[in-house]
Short mmCIF file of C-alpha atoms and ligand atoms in Angstrom, two decimals:
data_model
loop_
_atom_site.label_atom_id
_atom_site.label_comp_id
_atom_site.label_asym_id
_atom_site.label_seq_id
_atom_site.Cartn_x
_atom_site.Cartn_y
_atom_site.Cartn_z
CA UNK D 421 111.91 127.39 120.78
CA UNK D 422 109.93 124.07 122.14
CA UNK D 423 109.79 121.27 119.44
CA UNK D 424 107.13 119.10 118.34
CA UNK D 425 108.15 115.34 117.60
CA UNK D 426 106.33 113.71 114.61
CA UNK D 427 106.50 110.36 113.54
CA UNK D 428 105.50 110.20 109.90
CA UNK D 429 106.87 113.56 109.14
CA UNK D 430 107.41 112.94 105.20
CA UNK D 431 103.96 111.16 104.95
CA UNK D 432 101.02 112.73 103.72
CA UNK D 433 99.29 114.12 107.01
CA UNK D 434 102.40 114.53 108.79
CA UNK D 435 103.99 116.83 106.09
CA UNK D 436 100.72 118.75 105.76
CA UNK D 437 100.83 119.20 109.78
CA UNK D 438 104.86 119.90 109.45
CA UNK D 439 104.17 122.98 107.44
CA UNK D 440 101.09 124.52 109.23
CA UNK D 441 103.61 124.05 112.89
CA UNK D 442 106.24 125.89 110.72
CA UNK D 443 103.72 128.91 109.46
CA UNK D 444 102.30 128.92 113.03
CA UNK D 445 106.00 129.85 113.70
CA UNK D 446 105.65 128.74 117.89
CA UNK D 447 107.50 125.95 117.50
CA UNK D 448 110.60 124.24 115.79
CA UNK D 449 109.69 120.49 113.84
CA UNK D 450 112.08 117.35 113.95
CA UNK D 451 110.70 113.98 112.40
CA UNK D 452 111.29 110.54 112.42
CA UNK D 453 110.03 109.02 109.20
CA UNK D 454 111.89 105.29 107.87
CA UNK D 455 110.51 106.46 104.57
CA UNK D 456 109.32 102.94 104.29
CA UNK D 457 106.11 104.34 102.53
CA UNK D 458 106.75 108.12 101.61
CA UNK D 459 109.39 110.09 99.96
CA UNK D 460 112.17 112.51 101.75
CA UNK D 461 111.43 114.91 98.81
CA UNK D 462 108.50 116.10 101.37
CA UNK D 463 111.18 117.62 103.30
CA UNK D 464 111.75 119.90 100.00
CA UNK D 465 107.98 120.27 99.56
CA UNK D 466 107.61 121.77 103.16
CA UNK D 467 110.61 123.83 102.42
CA UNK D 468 108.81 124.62 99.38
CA UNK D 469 105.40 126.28 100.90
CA UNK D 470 106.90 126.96 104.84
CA UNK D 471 110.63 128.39 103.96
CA UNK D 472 112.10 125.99 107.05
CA UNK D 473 113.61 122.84 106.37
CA UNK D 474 112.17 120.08 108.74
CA UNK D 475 115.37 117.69 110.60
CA UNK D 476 114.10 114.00 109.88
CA UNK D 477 115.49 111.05 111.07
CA UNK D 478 115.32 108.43 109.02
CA UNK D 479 114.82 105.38 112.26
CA UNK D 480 112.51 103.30 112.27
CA UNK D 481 110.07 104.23 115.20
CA UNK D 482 110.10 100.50 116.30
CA UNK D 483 113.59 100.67 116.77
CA UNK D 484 113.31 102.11 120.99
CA UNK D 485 116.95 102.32 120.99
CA UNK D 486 116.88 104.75 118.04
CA UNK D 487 114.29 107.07 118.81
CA UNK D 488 115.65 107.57 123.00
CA UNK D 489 118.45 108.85 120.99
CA UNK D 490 115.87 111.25 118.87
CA UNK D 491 114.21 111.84 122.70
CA UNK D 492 117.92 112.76 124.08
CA UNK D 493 119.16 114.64 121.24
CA UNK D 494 116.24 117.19 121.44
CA UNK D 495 115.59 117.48 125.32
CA UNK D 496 112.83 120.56 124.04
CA UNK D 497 110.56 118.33 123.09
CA UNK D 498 107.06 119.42 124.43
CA UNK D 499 104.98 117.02 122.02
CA UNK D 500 104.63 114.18 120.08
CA UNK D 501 102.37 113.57 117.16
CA UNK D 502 102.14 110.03 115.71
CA UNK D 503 100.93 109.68 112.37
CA UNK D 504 103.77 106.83 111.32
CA UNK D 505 101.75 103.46 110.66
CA UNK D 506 101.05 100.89 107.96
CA UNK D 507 97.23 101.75 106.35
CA UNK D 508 96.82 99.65 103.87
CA UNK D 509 93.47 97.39 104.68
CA UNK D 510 94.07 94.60 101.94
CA UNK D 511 97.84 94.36 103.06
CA UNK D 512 96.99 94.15 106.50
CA UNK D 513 94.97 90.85 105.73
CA UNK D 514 97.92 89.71 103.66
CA UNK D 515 100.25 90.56 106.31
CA UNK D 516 98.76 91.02 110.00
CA UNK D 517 101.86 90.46 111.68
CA UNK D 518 104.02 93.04 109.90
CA UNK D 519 100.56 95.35 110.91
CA UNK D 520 100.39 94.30 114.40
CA UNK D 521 104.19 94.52 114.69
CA UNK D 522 105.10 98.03 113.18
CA UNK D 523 101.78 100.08 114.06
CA UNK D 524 101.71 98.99 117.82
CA UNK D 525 104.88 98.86 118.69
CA UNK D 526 106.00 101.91 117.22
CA UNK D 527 102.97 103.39 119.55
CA UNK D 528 104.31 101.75 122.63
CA UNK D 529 107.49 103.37 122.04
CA UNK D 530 106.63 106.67 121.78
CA UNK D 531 104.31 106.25 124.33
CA UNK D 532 107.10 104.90 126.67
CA UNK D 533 109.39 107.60 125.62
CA UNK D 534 107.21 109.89 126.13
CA UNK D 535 107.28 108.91 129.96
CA UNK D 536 111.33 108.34 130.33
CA UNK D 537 111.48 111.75 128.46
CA UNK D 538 108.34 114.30 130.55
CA UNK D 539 106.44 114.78 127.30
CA UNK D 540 103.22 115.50 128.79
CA UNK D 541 101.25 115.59 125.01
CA UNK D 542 100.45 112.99 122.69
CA UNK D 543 98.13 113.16 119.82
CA UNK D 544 97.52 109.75 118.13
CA UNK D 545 96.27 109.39 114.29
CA UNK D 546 93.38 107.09 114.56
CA UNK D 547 90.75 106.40 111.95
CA UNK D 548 87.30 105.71 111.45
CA UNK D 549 87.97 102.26 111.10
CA UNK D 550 87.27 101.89 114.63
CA UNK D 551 83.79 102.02 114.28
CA UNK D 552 83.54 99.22 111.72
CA UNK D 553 80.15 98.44 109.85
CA UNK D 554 77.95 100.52 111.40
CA UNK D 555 73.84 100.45 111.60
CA UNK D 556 72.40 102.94 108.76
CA UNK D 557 69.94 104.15 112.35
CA UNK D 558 73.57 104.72 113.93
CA UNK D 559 74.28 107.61 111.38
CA UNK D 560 76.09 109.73 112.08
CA UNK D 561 78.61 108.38 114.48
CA UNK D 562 79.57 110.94 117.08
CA UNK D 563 82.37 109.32 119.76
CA UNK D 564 79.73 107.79 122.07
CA UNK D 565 79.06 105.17 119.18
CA UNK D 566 80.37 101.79 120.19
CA UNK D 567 83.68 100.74 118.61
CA UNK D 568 82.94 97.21 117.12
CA UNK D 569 85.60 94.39 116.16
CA UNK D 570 87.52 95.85 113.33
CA UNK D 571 87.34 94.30 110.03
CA UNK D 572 91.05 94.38 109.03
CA UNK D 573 94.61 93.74 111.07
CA UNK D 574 94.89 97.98 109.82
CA UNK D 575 91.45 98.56 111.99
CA UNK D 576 92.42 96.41 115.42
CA UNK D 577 95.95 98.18 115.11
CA UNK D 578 93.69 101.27 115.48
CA UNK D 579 91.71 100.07 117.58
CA UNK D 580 94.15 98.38 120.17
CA UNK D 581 96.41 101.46 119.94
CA UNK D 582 93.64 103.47 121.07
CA UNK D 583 93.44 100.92 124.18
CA UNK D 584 97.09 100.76 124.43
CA UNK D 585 96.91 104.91 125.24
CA UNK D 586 93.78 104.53 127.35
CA UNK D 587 95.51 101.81 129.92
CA UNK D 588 98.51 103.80 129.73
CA UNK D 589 97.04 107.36 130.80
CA UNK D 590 95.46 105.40 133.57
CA UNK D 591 99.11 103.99 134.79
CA UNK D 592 100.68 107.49 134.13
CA UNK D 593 99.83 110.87 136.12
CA UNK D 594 102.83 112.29 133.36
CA UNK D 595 101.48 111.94 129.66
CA UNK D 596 97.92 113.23 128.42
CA UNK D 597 96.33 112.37 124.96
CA UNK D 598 94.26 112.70 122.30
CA UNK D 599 93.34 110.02 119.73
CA UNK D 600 91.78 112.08 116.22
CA UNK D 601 89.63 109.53 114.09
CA UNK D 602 90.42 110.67 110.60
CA UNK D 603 87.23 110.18 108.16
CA UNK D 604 88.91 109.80 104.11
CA UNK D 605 91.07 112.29 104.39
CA UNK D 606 91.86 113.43 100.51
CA UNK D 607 93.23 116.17 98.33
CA UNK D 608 96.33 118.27 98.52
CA UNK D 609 97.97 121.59 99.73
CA UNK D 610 96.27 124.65 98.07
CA UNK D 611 99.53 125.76 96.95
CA UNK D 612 99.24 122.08 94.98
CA UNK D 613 103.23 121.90 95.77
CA UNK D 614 102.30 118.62 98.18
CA UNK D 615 99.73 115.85 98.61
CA UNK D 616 99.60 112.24 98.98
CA UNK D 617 102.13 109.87 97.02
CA UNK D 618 101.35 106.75 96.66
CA UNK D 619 104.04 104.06 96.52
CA UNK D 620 102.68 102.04 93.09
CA UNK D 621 99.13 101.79 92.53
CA UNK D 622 96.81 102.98 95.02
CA UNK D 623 94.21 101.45 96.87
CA UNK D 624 92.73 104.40 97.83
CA UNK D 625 89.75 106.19 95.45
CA UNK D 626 90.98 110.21 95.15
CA UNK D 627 94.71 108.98 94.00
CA UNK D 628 92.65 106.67 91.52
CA UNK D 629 90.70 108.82 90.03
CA UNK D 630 93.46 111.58 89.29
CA UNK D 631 95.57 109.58 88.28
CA UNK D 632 93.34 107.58 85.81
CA UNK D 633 92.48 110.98 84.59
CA UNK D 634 96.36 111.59 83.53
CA UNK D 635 96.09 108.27 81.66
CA UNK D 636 98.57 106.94 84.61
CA UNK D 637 95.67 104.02 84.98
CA UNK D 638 93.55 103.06 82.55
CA UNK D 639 90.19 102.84 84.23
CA UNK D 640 88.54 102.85 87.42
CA UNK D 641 86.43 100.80 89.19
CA UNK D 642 83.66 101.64 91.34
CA UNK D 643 83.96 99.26 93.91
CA UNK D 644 79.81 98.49 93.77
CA UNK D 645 76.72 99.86 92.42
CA UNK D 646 74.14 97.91 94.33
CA UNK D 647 74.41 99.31 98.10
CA UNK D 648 71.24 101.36 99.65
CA UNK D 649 72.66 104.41 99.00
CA UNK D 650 71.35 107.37 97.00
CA UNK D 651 72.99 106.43 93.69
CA UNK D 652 73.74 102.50 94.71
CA UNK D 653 77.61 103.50 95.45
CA UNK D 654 79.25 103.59 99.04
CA UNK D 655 79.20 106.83 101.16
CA UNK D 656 81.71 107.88 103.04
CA UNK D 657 83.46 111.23 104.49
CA UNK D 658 85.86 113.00 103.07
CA UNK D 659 87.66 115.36 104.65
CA UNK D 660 90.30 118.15 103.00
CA UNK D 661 94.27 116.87 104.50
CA UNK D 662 94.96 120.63 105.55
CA UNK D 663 91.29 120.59 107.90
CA UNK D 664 92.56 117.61 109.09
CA UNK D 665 96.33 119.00 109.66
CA UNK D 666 94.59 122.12 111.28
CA UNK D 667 92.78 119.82 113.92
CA UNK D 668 96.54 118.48 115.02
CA UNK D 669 97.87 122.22 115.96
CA UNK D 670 94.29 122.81 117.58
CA UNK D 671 94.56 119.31 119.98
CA UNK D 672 97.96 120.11 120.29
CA UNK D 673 96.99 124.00 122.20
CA UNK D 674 93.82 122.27 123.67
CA UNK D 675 96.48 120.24 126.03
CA UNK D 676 99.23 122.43 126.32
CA UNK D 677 96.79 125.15 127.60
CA UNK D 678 95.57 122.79 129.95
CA UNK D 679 91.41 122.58 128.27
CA UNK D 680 91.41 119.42 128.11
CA UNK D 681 88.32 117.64 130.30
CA UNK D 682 90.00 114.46 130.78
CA UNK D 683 93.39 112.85 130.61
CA UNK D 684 92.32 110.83 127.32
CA UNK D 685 89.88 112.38 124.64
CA UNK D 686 89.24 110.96 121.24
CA UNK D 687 87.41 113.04 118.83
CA UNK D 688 86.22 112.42 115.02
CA UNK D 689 87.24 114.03 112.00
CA UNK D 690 85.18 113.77 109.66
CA UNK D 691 82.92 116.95 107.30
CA UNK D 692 79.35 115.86 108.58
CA UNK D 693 78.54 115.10 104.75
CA UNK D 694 78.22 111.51 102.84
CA UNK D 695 79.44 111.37 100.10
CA UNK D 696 78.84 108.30 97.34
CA UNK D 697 82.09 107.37 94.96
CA UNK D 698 79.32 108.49 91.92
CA UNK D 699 78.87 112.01 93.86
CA UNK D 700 82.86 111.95 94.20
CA UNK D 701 83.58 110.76 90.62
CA UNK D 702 81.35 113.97 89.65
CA UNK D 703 82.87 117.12 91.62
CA UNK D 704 85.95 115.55 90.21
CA UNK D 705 84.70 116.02 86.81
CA UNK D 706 83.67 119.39 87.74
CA UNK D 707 86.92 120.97 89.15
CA UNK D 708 89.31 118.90 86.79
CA UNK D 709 86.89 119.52 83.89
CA UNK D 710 88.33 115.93 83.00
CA UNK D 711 86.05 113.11 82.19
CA UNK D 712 86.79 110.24 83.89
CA UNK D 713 86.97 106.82 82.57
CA UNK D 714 85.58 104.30 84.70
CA UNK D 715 83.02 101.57 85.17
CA UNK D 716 80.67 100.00 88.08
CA UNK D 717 82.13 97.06 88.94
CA UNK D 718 81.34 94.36 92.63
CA UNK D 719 81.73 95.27 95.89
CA UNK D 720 85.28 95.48 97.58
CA UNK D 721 85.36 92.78 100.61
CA UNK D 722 85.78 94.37 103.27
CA UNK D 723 84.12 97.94 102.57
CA UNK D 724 81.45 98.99 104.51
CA UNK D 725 77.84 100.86 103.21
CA UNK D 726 78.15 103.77 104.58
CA UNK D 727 79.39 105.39 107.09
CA UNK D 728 80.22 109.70 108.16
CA UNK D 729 81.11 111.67 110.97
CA UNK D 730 79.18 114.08 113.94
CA UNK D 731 82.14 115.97 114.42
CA UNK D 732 80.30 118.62 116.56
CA UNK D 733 82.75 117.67 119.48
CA UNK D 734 85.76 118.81 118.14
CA UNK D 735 84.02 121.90 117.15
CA UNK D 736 82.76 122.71 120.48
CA UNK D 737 86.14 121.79 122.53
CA UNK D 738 88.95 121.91 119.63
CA UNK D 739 87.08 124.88 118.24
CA UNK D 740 87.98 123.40 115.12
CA UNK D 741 86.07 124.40 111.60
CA UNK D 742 86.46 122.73 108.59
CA UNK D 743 86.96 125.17 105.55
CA UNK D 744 87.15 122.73 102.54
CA UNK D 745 84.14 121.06 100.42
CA UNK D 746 84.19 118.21 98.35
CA UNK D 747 85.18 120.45 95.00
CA UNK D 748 88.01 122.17 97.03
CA UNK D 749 89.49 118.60 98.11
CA UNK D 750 88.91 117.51 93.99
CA UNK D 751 90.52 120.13 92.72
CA UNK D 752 93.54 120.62 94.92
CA UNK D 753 94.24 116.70 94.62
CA UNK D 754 94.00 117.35 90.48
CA UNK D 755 95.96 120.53 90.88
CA UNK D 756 98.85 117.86 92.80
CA UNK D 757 98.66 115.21 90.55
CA UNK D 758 99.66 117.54 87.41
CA UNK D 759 102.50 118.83 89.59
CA UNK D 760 103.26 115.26 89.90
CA UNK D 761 102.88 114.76 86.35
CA UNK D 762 105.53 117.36 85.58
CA UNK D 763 108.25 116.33 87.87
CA UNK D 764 107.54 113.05 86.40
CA UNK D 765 108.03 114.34 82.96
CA UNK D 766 111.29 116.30 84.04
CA UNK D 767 112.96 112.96 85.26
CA UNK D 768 112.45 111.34 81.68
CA UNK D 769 113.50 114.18 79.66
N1 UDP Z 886 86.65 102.96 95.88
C1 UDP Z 886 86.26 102.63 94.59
N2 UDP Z 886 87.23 102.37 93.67
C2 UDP Z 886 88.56 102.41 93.97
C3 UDP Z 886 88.95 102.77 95.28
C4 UDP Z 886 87.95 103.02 96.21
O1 UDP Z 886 85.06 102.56 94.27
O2 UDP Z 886 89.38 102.13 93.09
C5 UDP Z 886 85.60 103.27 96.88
C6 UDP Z 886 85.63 102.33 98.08
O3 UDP Z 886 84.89 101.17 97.81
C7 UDP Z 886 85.01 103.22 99.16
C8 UDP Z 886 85.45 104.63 98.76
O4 UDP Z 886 85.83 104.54 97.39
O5 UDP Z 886 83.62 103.16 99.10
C9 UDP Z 886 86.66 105.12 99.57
O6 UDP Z 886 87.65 104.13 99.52
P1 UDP Z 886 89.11 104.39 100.08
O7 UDP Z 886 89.91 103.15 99.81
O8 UDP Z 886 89.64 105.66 99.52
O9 UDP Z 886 88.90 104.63 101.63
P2 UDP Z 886 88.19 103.69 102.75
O10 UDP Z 886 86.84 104.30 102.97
O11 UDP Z 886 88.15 102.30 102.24
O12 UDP Z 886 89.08 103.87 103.93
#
């Protein structure tokens, strides 16, 4: 059976993309994942929902030496997904050259392996990011909008690493690739047997909010209430973690069966629908049937007003279809956190 390569295979896309390969049942799964911000209990989690128990190598992916060996120890390898990378905005400012350092070299290493090696696909986790503050007349951005100067070290890492892959498909008549900007990709497996972990407190807003709602945190803060928006909160587009898994398996066929239009494609991710932290706060309400404590507080530096996805591309040459809404992403993210909860409560008893 051909294998797949992911990098960030215990992380939270990765390990939602590591079971869907396993149910698709076409290929075997082998990760390399430092752990450096997830938890090798995912590799019980997929074993959990998929019944096959993913090989990880715990290397860091900057570390060339290590992961030729990873390259030469699987010779089946027929693609490479890289979600591994730092995404943490406000650490990125603290600490650009740990960004710059891990995310990009990690991607010219799998890139270069993926030469030496004759693994012809490459699908690279990009972001949103990439489109930085964008005009409210630009809405919504399809992938002919122009890529500004990103506003965080995190952003340029995107940014260059989707320059990085263009240069290099020019120089290389061996490797194709696809770069998939994620919108806010949130909530959990149906099963609610995986989701996202965050390492101490979270930055990001779902995590927040469920786990202010299991008294984990005490309140919440909506990061501004003054933005021209329909309730004064930001927008943004969230996207369910297993449409955005699905999307992987779909770019991964689109090469392999030879669709692709170019050597290099980059296509958005994103639901189609803004969505305002209020509007989010309140389908979380409504699936949860939690109240949430939490108060309107400034603006986060750094956030943009509002920004979502035309992600009629990937539906047209992915033939990719989103089949989660914003109470379906709520409520499998609560239905993870009190699975969280309970292992939680095990380990103290
Ligand atoms: N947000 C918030 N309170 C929080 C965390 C996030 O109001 O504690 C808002 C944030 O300002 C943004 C939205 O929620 O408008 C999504 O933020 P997140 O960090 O999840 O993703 P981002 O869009 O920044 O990548």
């Amino acid at each position: 059976m051909a294998t797949i390569l992911i990098t960030g295979g215990t992380g939270y896309i990765g390990s939602h993309a590591a079971i869907q390969l396993f149910e698709q049942g076409r290929f075997n799964v082998v990760s390399i994942d430092n752990q450096l911000r997830s938890s090798i209990k995912a590799l019980d989690r997929i074993e959990a929902i998929s019944g096959r128990r993913m090989t990880n190598y715990s290397i860091d992916a900057c570390d060339l030496h290590a992961v030729e060996e990873v390259f030469e120890a699987h010779p089946d390898i027929v693609g490479v997904i890289h979600f591994a990378a730092l995404k943490a905005v406000g650490e990125s400012v603290e600490h650009p050259l740990f960004y710059y350092r891990n995310n990009l070299e990690s991607l010219v290493n799998m890139l270069a392996c993926c030469e030496k090696y004759h693994v012809a696909n490459f699908i690279f986790s990009s972001s949103c990011t990439v489109y930085g503050d964008i005009a409210v007349e630009e809405l919504p951005v399809t992938e002919k909008t122009i890529t500004t100067e990103a506003a965080s070290p995190y952003g340029a890492t995107k940014l260059m690493g989707e320059r990085i892959i263009q240069d290099f498909i020019v120089s290389t008549d061996k490797v194709k690739a696809i770069a998939l900007r994620y919108f806010n990709p949130v909530g959990a497996h149906e099963s609610g047997l995986n989701g996202e972990e965050p390492i101490g407190r979270p930055n990001n807003l779902v995590p927040y909010i469920t786990m202010t709602a299991s008294g984990l945190l005490e309140q919440l803060t909506v990061f501004g209430g003054d933005y021209n928006t329909r309730d004064g909160s930001a927008l943004r587009d969230y996207i369910h973690v297993t449409d955005i898994a699905d999307a992987h398996l779909l770019a991964l066929d689109y090469l392999m069966e030879g669709r692709n239009t170019a050597p290099y494609e980059r296509f958005n991710l994103g639901s189609g629908n803004g969505v305002t932290v209020l509007e989010a706060i309140a389908a979380f309400e409504k699936a949860s049937g939690v109240k949430l404590n939490y108060r309107v507080g400034d603006r986060r530096p750094g956030d943009v007003e509002q920004i979502y996805s035309d992600s009629s591309l990937a539906k047209e040459k992915l033939g990719w279809e989103t089949k989660y809404d914003i109470n379906d992403m709520m409520a499998s993210a609560w239905k993870w956190q009190l699975e969280l909860n309970k292992t939680k409560e095990k380990q103290q008893s």
